[in-house]
Short mmCIF file of C-alpha atoms and ligand atoms in Angstrom, two decimals:
data_model
loop_
_atom_site.label_atom_id
_atom_site.label_comp_id
_atom_site.label_asym_id
_atom_site.label_seq_id
_atom_site.Cartn_x
_atom_site.Cartn_y
_atom_site.Cartn_z
CA MET A 30 3.02 157.21 14.04
CA ARG A 31 3.24 154.43 16.33
CA ILE A 32 -0.50 152.54 15.32
CA VAL A 33 -1.95 149.30 16.97
CA LEU A 34 -4.80 147.49 14.88
CA LEU A 35 -7.06 145.69 17.40
CA GLY A 36 -10.10 143.78 16.20
CA PRO A 37 -11.89 140.05 16.23
CA PRO A 38 -10.38 137.58 13.63
CA GLY A 39 -12.41 138.76 10.06
CA ALA A 40 -12.77 142.37 11.19
CA GLY A 41 -10.11 142.90 8.24
CA LYS A 42 -7.11 143.63 10.33
CA GLY A 43 -4.24 142.07 7.55
CA THR A 44 -6.59 144.34 4.84
CA GLN A 45 -6.42 147.49 6.57
CA ALA A 46 -2.85 147.13 7.58
CA ALA A 47 -1.84 147.12 3.95
CA ARG A 48 -3.70 150.16 3.58
CA ILE A 49 -2.49 151.83 6.71
CA ILE A 50 1.33 151.24 5.55
CA GLU A 51 0.96 152.03 2.26
CA LYS A 52 -0.25 155.67 3.36
CA TYR A 53 2.19 156.17 6.33
CA GLY A 54 4.54 154.40 5.55
CA THR A 55 5.52 152.65 8.38
CA PRO A 56 6.81 148.93 9.10
CA HIS A 57 4.01 146.26 9.53
CA ILE A 58 4.32 143.89 12.07
CA SER A 59 1.77 140.73 12.53
CA THR A 60 2.26 138.58 14.89
CA GLY A 61 0.35 136.25 12.60
CA ASP A 62 2.45 136.14 9.38
CA ILE A 63 5.55 136.05 11.53
CA LEU A 64 3.95 133.22 13.36
CA ARG A 65 2.79 131.53 10.12
CA GLU A 66 5.93 131.71 8.55
CA ALA A 67 7.67 130.42 11.29
CA VAL A 68 5.39 127.37 11.01
CA LYS A 69 6.27 127.04 7.09
CA GLN A 70 9.95 127.10 8.01
CA LYS A 71 9.51 124.49 10.54
CA THR A 72 11.97 126.21 12.55
CA GLU A 73 11.13 125.72 16.91
CA LEU A 74 9.41 128.74 17.38
CA GLY A 75 6.89 127.55 14.17
CA LYS A 76 6.77 123.80 15.73
CA THR A 77 5.95 125.19 19.53
CA ALA A 78 2.81 127.75 17.87
CA GLU A 79 1.77 125.55 15.53
CA SER A 80 -0.31 123.22 17.73
CA TYR A 81 -1.76 126.62 19.50
CA MET A 82 -2.76 127.81 15.59
CA SER A 83 -4.47 125.34 14.38
CA LYS A 84 -6.51 125.28 17.35
CA GLY A 85 -7.58 128.58 17.32
CA GLU A 86 -5.75 129.00 20.92
CA LEU A 87 -3.23 131.68 21.36
CA VAL A 88 0.56 131.22 21.44
CA PRO A 89 1.73 131.69 24.79
CA ASP A 90 2.08 135.67 26.13
CA SER A 91 5.76 134.45 26.69
CA VAL A 92 6.92 133.57 23.08
CA VAL A 93 4.97 136.24 21.62
CA ILE A 94 6.41 139.12 23.45
CA GLY A 95 9.71 138.35 23.23
CA ILE A 96 9.30 137.89 19.27
CA VAL A 97 7.46 141.44 18.80
CA ALA A 98 10.03 143.11 22.12
CA GLU A 99 13.12 141.67 19.43
CA ARG A 100 11.42 143.28 15.92
CA LEU A 101 10.78 146.61 17.63
CA LYS A 102 14.47 147.27 18.30
CA ASN A 103 14.51 146.79 14.45
CA PRO A 104 16.13 150.69 13.51
CA ASP A 105 12.97 150.32 10.90
CA CYS A 106 11.14 151.00 13.84
CA ALA A 107 12.41 154.34 15.04
CA SER A 108 10.04 156.76 13.92
CA GLY A 109 6.94 154.37 13.93
CA PHE A 110 5.15 150.54 13.51
CA LEU A 111 2.12 149.00 12.84
CA LEU A 112 1.30 146.22 15.15
CA ASP A 113 -1.38 143.90 14.08
CA GLY A 114 -2.76 141.22 16.10
CA PHE A 115 -0.84 142.49 18.93
CA PRO A 116 -1.12 142.88 22.12
CA ARG A 117 -4.08 140.02 22.43
CA THR A 118 -3.83 139.93 25.82
CA VAL A 119 -3.56 142.22 28.89
CA ALA A 120 -0.36 140.72 29.93
CA GLN A 121 0.93 141.39 26.29
CA ALA A 122 -0.67 144.87 26.57
CA VAL A 123 1.18 145.89 29.81
CA ALA A 124 4.78 144.32 28.46
CA LEU A 125 4.44 146.20 24.94
CA ASP A 126 4.02 149.34 27.38
CA GLU A 127 6.99 148.70 29.08
CA THR A 128 9.19 147.50 25.99
CA LEU A 129 8.20 151.19 24.46
CA LYS A 130 8.87 153.12 28.30
CA GLU A 131 12.28 151.48 28.22
CA ASN A 132 13.13 152.63 24.48
CA HIS A 133 11.15 156.41 25.18
CA MET A 134 8.27 155.63 23.06
CA GLU A 135 4.55 155.75 23.15
CA LEU A 136 1.39 154.62 21.51
CA ASP A 137 -0.41 157.52 19.43
CA ALA A 138 -3.66 154.73 18.45
CA VAL A 139 -5.15 151.91 18.76
CA ILE A 140 -7.72 151.53 16.01
CA SER A 141 -10.44 149.27 17.28
CA LEU A 142 -11.85 147.72 14.48
CA GLU A 143 -15.65 146.86 15.18
CA VAL A 144 -18.34 144.09 13.82
CA ASP A 145 -20.79 141.89 14.48
CA GLU A 146 -19.92 138.44 15.36
CA ASP A 147 -22.09 137.15 12.57
CA GLU A 148 -20.42 139.11 9.75
CA VAL A 149 -17.39 138.04 11.45
CA VAL A 150 -18.04 134.06 10.96
CA ARG A 151 -19.18 134.99 7.56
CA ARG A 152 -15.74 136.89 6.55
CA LEU A 153 -13.91 133.84 8.33
CA SER A 154 -16.10 130.97 6.58
CA SER A 155 -15.83 132.59 3.27
CA ARG A 156 -11.83 133.50 3.14
CA LYS A 157 -9.45 131.83 1.31
CA VAL A 158 -5.38 133.22 1.14
CA CYS A 159 -2.40 132.96 -0.70
CA SER A 160 -0.10 130.30 0.38
CA LYS A 161 3.18 132.64 0.01
CA PHE A 162 2.34 136.34 0.59
CA GLY A 163 -1.41 135.69 2.13
CA ALA A 164 -3.37 137.97 -0.46
CA ILE A 165 -6.81 137.20 0.95
CA TYR A 166 -9.52 135.72 -1.46
CA SER A 167 -13.54 135.98 -0.67
CA THR A 168 -15.78 133.41 -1.70
CA ALA A 169 -18.57 135.36 0.11
CA GLY A 170 -22.20 135.35 -1.83
CA GLY A 171 -21.02 132.46 -4.03
CA ALA A 172 -17.82 134.10 -5.72
CA VAL A 173 -14.97 131.58 -6.54
CA ALA A 174 -11.46 132.07 -5.35
CA PRO A 175 -9.37 131.30 -8.14
CA GLU A 176 -6.70 128.10 -7.15
CA THR A 177 -3.91 130.11 -8.01
CA CYS A 178 -2.44 133.46 -6.35
CA GLU A 179 -3.71 136.30 -9.26
CA SER A 180 -0.33 138.40 -8.17
CA CYS A 181 2.23 135.83 -7.30
CA GLN A 182 1.00 132.33 -8.69
CA GLY A 183 0.99 130.87 -4.78
CA GLN A 184 -1.57 128.25 -4.38
CA VAL A 185 -4.74 129.55 -2.77
CA ILE A 186 -6.19 127.61 0.04
CA THR A 187 -8.43 127.74 3.27
CA ARG A 188 -6.01 128.22 6.87
CA THR A 189 -6.59 125.79 8.88
CA ASP A 190 -7.60 128.09 11.76
CA ASP A 191 -10.41 129.69 9.22
CA GLN A 192 -12.26 125.50 9.51
CA PRO A 193 -15.44 125.94 11.39
CA GLU A 194 -14.39 124.54 15.04
CA ALA A 195 -11.10 126.64 14.87
CA ILE A 196 -13.57 130.03 14.01
CA LEU A 197 -15.56 129.68 16.73
CA ARG A 198 -12.93 129.04 19.68
CA ARG A 199 -10.73 131.96 18.45
CA LEU A 200 -13.86 133.88 18.69
CA GLN A 201 -14.52 132.88 22.17
CA VAL A 202 -11.20 133.48 22.98
CA TYR A 203 -10.96 137.01 21.49
CA LYS A 204 -13.93 137.37 23.43
CA ASP A 205 -12.42 136.28 27.18
CA GLN A 206 -8.44 137.28 26.35
CA THR A 207 -8.37 140.31 23.62
CA GLU A 208 -11.58 142.26 24.35
CA PRO A 209 -11.00 143.90 27.99
CA LEU A 210 -7.94 145.39 25.84
CA ILE A 211 -10.92 147.82 24.77
CA GLU A 212 -10.99 148.79 27.82
CA TYR A 213 -7.43 149.56 28.53
CA TYR A 214 -6.93 151.12 25.94
CA SER A 215 -10.17 153.60 26.87
CA LYS A 216 -8.74 154.20 29.74
CA ALA A 217 -5.37 155.43 28.25
CA GLY A 218 -6.94 158.01 26.07
CA ILE A 219 -5.91 156.52 22.87
CA LEU A 220 -8.74 154.24 21.70
CA LYS A 221 -9.91 154.96 18.26
CA PRO A 222 -12.83 152.67 17.17
CA VAL A 223 -14.14 152.53 13.65
CA SER A 224 -16.81 150.47 12.18
CA ALA A 225 -15.43 147.83 10.18
CA THR A 226 -18.51 147.14 8.22
CA GLY A 227 -18.63 148.59 4.19
CA SER A 228 -16.65 148.46 1.72
CA VAL A 229 -12.21 148.16 2.59
CA ASP A 230 -12.78 152.07 1.00
CA GLU A 231 -15.51 153.02 3.47
CA VAL A 232 -13.43 151.49 6.52
CA PHE A 233 -10.03 153.05 5.30
CA SER A 234 -11.30 156.27 4.99
CA ARG A 235 -13.06 156.11 8.42
CA VAL A 236 -9.34 154.86 10.10
CA VAL A 237 -7.70 157.47 8.26
CA GLU A 238 -10.16 160.05 9.98
CA ALA A 239 -9.22 158.49 13.26
CA LEU A 240 -5.94 158.58 12.47
CA SER A 241 -6.19 162.66 11.92
P1 AMP B 17 -3.83 136.54 13.27
O1 AMP B 17 -3.63 136.17 11.83
O2 AMP B 17 -3.66 137.57 13.81
O3 AMP B 17 -5.39 135.96 12.94
O4 AMP B 17 -3.08 135.75 13.91
C1 AMP B 17 -3.42 133.63 13.88
C2 AMP B 17 -3.24 132.74 15.22
O5 AMP B 17 -1.69 132.99 15.21
C3 AMP B 17 -3.96 133.75 16.24
O6 AMP B 17 -5.15 132.70 16.16
C4 AMP B 17 -2.93 132.46 17.35
O7 AMP B 17 -2.81 131.26 17.36
C5 AMP B 17 -1.35 133.09 16.62
N1 AMP B 17 -0.98 134.61 17.24
C6 AMP B 17 -1.16 135.97 16.60
N2 AMP B 17 -0.83 136.92 17.36
C7 AMP B 17 -1.04 136.64 18.63
C8 AMP B 17 -0.72 137.24 19.74
N3 AMP B 17 -0.29 138.32 19.67
N4 AMP B 17 -0.85 136.27 20.89
C9 AMP B 17 -0.98 134.75 20.56
N5 AMP B 17 -0.98 134.37 19.86
C10 AMP B 17 -0.92 135.21 18.17
#
């Protein structure tokens, strides 16, 4: 299955992606993860990306489109993939369509995780992540996140783009640049809106139903 996971920051894309790949066995392509790894490794890509990411801005289309086009050539994507956090602009969606067409492929579904803005701000301001593999912890409702990850002992941190100013900027960027994709994929007839409120299990069962 070829799936795109769409939604504002904090909608739970990463969490649902982990469940989707577990169930469907498709490779998970998260442009956010690829870029964060490049920043950590201090590669040329990482140096370019970091200045945009820390401010909550999008990394330029030309950079991100190239990364995804290369990744999709990998043989593990031949029978399907889950794109998480890409496309994020109409230009990226058009480029993705072209890449898929060149490879005689098309998308099966675009899952659009829907959640209101207050909830997104609440989730992002209480989110902590493992600096090694990205496991997500929440301090919502007074919960205490561990200092080190329960699975891999990596340090648990607040992402620089989860600082209050960057959160607001990311939400604005989502509205201006990513939200138009809802119409784009709706017109293409493959948009599957899914309510992203409730427990992880509840949201996941809605995702499975949308994909069935
Ligand atoms: P994410 O983990 O998906 O929230 O992405 C974190 C950050 O990486 C975003 O705020 C952007 O700065 C950058 N990023 C991730 N995916 C893309 C994309 N498709 N286009 C441009 N920038 C991206």
